[in-house]
Short mmCIF file of C-alpha atoms and ligand atoms in Angstrom, two decimals:
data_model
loop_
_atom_site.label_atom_id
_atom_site.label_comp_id
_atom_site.label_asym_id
_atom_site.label_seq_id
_atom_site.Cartn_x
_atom_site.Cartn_y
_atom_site.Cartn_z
CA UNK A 13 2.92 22.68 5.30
CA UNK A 14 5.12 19.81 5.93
CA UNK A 15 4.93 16.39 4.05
CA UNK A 16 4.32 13.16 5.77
CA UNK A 17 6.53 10.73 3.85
CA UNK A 18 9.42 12.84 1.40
CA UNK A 19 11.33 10.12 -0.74
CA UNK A 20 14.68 11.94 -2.24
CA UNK A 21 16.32 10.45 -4.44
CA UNK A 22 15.42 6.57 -3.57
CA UNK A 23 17.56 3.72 -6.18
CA UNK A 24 17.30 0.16 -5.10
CA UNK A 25 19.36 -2.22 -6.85
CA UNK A 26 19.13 -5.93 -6.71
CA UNK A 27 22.73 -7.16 -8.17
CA UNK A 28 22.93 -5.55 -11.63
CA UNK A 29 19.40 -4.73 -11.83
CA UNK A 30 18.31 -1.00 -10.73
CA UNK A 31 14.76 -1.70 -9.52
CA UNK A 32 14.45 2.16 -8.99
CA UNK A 33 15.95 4.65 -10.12
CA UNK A 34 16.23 8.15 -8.34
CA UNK A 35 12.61 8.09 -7.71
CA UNK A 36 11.55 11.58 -5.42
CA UNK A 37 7.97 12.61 -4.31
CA UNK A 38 6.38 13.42 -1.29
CA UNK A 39 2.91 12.31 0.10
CA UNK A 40 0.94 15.23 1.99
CA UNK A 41 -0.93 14.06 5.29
CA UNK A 42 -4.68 12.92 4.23
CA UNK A 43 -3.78 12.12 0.73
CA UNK A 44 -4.61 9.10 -0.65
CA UNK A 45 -2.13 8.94 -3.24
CA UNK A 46 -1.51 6.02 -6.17
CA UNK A 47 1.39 4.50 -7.69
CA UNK A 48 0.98 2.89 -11.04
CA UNK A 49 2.98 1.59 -13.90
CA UNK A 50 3.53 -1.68 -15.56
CA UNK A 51 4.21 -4.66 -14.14
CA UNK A 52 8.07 -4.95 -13.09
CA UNK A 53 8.13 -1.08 -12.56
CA UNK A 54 9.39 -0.97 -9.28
CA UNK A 55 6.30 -0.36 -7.49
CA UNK A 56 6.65 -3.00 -4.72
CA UNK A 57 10.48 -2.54 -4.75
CA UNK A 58 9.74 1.10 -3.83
CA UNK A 59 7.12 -0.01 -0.73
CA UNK A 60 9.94 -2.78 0.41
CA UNK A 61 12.53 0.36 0.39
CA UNK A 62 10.10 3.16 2.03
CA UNK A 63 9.70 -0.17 5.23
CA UNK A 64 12.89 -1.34 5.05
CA UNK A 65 12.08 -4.47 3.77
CA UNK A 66 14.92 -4.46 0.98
CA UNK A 67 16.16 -0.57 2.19
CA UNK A 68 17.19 2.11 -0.52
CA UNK A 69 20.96 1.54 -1.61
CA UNK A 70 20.81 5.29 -2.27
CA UNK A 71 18.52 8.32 -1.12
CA UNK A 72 16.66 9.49 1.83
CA UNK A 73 12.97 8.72 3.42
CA UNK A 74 11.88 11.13 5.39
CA UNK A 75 8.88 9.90 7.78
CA UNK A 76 6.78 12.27 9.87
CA UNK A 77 10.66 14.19 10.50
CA UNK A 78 12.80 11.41 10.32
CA UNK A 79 15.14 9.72 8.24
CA UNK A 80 13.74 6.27 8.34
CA UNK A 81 16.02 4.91 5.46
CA UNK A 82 17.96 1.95 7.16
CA UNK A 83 15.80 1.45 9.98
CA UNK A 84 14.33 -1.86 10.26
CA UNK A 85 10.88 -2.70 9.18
CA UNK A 86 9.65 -2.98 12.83
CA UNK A 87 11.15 0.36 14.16
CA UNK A 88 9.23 1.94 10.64
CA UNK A 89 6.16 -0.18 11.57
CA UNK A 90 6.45 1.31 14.68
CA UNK A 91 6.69 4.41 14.08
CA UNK A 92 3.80 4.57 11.87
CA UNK A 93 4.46 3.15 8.28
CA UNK A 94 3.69 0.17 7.04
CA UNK A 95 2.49 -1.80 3.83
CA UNK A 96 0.32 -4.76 2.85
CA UNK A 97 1.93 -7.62 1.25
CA UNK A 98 1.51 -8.67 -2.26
CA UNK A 99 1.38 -12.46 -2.08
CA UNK A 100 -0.11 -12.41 1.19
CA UNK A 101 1.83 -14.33 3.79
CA UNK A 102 -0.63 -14.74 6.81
CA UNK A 103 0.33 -17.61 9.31
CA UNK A 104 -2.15 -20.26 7.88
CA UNK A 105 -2.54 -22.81 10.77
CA UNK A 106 -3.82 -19.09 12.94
CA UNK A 107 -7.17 -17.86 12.94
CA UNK A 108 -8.11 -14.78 11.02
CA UNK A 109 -8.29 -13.12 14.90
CA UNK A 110 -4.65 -14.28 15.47
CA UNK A 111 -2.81 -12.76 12.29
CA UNK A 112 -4.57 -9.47 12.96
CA UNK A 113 -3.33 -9.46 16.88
CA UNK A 114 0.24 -9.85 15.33
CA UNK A 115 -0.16 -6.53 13.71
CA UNK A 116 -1.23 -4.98 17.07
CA UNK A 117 1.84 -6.42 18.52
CA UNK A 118 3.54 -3.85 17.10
CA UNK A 119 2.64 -1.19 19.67
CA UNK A 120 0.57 -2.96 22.17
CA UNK A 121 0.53 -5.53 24.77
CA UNK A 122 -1.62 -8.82 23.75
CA UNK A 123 -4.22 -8.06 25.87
CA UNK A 124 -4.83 -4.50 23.98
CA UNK A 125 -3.62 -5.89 20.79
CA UNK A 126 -6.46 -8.61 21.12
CA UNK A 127 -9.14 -5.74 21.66
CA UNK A 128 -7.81 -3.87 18.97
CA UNK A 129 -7.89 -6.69 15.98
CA UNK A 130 -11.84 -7.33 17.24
CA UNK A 131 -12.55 -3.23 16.83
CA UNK A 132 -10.66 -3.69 13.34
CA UNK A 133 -11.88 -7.19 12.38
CA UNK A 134 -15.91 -6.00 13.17
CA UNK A 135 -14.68 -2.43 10.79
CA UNK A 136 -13.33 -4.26 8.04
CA UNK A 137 -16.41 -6.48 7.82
CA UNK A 138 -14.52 -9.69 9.16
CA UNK A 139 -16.16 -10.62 12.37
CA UNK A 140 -17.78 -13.61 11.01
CA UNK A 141 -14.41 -15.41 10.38
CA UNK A 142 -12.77 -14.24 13.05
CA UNK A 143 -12.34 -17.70 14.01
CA UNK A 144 -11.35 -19.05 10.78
CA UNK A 145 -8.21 -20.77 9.70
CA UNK A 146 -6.45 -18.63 7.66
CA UNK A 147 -5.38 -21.43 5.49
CA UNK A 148 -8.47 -21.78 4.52
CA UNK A 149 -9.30 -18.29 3.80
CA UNK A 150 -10.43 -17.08 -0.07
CA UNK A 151 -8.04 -15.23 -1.70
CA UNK A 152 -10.63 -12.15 -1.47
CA UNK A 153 -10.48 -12.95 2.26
CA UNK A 154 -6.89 -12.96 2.64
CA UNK A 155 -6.36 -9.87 1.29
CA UNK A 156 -8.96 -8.26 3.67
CA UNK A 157 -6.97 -9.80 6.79
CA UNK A 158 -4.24 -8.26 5.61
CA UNK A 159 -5.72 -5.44 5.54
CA UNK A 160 -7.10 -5.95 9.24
CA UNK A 161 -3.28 -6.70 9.88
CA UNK A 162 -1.97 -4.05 8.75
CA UNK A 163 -4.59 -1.41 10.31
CA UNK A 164 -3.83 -3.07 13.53
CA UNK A 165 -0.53 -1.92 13.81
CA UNK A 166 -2.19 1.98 13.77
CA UNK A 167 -0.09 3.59 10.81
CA UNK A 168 -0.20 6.75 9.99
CA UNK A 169 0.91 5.83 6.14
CA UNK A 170 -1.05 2.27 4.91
CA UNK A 171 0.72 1.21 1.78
CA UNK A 172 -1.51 -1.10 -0.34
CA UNK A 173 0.04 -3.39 -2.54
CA UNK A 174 -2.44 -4.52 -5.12
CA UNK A 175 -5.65 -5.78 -2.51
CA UNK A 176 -8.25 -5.33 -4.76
CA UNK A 177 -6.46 -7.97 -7.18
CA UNK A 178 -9.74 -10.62 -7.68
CA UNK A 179 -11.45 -8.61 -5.96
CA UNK A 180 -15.53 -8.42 -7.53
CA UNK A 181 -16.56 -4.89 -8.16
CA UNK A 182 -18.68 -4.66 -4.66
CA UNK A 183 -16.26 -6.11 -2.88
CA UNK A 184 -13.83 -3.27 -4.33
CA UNK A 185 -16.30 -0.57 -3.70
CA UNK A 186 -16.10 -1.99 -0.18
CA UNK A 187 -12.77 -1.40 -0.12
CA UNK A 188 -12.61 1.36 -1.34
CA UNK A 189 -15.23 3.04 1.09
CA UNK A 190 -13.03 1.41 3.83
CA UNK A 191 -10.03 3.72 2.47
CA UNK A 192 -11.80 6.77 2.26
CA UNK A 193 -13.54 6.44 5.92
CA UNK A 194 -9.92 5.87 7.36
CA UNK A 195 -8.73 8.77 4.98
CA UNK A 196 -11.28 10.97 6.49
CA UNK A 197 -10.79 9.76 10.13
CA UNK A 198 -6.90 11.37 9.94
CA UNK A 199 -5.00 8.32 8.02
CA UNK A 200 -3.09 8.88 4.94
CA UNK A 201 -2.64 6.09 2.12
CA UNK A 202 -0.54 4.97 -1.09
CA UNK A 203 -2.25 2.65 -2.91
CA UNK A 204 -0.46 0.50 -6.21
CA UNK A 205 -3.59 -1.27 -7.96
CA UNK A 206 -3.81 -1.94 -11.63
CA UNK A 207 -7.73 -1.49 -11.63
CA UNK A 208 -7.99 1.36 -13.43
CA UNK A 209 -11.00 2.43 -12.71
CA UNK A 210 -10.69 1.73 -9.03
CA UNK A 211 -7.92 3.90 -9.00
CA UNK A 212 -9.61 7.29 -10.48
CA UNK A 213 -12.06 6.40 -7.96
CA UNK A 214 -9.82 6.07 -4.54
CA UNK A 215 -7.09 8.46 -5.74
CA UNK A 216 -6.65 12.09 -5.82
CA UNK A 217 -3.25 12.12 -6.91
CA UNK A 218 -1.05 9.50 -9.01
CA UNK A 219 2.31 8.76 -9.35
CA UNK A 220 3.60 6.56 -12.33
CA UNK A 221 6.61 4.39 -12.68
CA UNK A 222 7.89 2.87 -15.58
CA UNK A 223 11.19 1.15 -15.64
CA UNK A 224 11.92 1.94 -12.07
CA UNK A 225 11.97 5.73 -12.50
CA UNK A 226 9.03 8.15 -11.87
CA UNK A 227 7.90 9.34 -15.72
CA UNK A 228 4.52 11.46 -14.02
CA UNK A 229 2.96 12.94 -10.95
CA UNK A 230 -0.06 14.75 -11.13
CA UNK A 231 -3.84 14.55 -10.71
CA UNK A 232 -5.66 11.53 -12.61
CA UNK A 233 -7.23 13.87 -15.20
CA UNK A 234 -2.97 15.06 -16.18
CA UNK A 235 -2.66 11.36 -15.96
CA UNK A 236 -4.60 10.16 -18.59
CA UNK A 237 -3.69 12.92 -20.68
CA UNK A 238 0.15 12.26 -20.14
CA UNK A 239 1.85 11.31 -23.39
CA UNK A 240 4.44 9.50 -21.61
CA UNK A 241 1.83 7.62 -19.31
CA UNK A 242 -0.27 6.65 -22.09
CA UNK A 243 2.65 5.24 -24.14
CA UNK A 244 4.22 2.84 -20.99
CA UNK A 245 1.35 1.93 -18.98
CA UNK A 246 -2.15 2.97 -20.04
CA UNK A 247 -2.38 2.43 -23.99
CA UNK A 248 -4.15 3.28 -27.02
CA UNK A 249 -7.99 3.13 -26.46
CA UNK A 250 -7.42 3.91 -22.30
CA UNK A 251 -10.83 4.06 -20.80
CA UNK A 252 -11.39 3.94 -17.21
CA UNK A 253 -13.75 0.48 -17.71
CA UNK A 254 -10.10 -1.32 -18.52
CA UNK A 255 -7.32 -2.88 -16.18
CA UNK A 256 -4.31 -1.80 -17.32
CA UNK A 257 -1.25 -4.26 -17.27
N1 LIG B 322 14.17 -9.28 -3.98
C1 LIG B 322 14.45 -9.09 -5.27
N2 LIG B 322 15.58 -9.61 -5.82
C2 LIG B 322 15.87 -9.40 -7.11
N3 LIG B 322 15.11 -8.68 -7.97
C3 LIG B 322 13.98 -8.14 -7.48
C4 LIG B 322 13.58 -8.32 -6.12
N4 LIG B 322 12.42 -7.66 -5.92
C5 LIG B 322 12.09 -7.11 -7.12
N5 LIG B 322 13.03 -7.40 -8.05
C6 LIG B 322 13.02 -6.96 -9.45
O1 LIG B 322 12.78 -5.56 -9.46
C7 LIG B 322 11.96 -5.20 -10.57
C8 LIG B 322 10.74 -4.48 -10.07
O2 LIG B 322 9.89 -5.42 -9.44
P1 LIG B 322 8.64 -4.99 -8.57
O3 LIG B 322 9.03 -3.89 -7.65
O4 LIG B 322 8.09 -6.23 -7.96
O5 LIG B 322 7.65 -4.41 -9.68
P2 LIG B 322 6.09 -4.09 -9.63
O6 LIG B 322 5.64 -4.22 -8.21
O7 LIG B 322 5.98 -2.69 -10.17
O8 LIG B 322 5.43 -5.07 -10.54
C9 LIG B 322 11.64 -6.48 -11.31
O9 LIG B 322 12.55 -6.62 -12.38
C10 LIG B 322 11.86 -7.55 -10.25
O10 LIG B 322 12.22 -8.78 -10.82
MG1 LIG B 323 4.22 -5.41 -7.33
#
């Protein structure tokens, strides 16, 4: 049984800073698996290495086979990986329609990229802003187009950074049903969200950074038991009804 994405022994360094530190796991296909840990962790440093945003200065990614560390975001978007953005950065004079076709892009020509984005955009409950600016989007909105944008570029491994941030709790259930349909359609998914309770939901699996190296992996029942968790990220008095910062 092979693993979709296998990170070996990833460190990313920004100057003297070591954003992470010889961080391994691997993500089986179909699991929806979540990253969590305190703010400054190295959670989105770890994304921007695995698509080769800000690449590992040490270790391997293995992607579906290959070693994808060094490639360049659009060869790994390519290929199958890709991530949401945290401070989403859509093209704000474009509609909605228009900064999903740019994910399609990706592997399509415009006509089929077009078609695709309106399949997405009608899945992801969009259709009736299709036409909207995104400038003028919600910030609930944006992070739903980035979704779209994202899913338009067909990955086989969605990294979501943080979209249920402001989100209301139907509009994360939403979400969250979204995941698991494209979970159970063949997709597989690591998701960094500070929503606590969100995550025991969505997740089968979690992995937990703290300081930039991985401190726990296991099911979110070990999770919450971990010693080690519970004294970096999730704190005295953890219930599920909390966001943990
Ligand atoms: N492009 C960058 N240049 C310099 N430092 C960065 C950069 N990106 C992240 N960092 C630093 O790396 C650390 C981890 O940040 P980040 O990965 O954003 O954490 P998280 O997503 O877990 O909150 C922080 O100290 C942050 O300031
Ligand atoms: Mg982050």
């Amino acid at each position: 049984m092979s693993a979709l994405l296998e990170i070996r022994h990833v460190t990313r360094r920004f100057g003297g800073l070591v954003a992470n530190s010889d961080v391994s796991f691997d993500v089986a296909p179909g699991e929806i698996v979540g990253l969590i840990g305190p703010n400054g962790a190295g959670k989105t440093t770890l994304f921007n290495a695995l698509v080769g945003i800000y690449p590992p200065s040490e270790g391997e990614v293995i992607f579906n086979g290959q070693p994808i560390a060094g490639w360049k975001p659009h060869r790994i978007a390519k290929a199958g990986l890709t991530k949401t953005f945290q401070n989403v950065a859509l093209f704000a004079e474009s509609t909605v329609l228009d900064n999903v076709v740019t994910g399609g892009l990706v592997n399509r020509s415009l006509p089929e990229a077009r078609a695709l984005a309106a399949r997405i955009l009608d899945r992801v409950g969009l259709r009736a802003i299709a036409d909207k600016r995104a400038g003028d989007l919600s910030f609930p909105e944006r992070a739903r187009v980035e979704v779209a944008r994202a899913l338009c570029t067909e990955p086989k491994l969605l990294l979501l950074d943080e979209v249920m941030a402001a989100l209301t709790p139907i509009e994360m259930e939403e979400i969250i049903t979204l995941v698991r349909g494209l979970r159970d359609e063949g997709m597989t998914f690591v998701v960094v969200e500070h929503h606590m309770k969100a995550v025991m939901k969505l997740c089968e699996r979690l992995v937990v950074l703290n300081f930039g190296e991985k401190i726990a992996d296991g099911t979110p029942e070990q999770i919450t038991r971990n010693q080690k968790v519970l004294d970096a990220y999730l704190g005295a008095g953890f219930s599920t009804d909390a966001e943990a910062h």
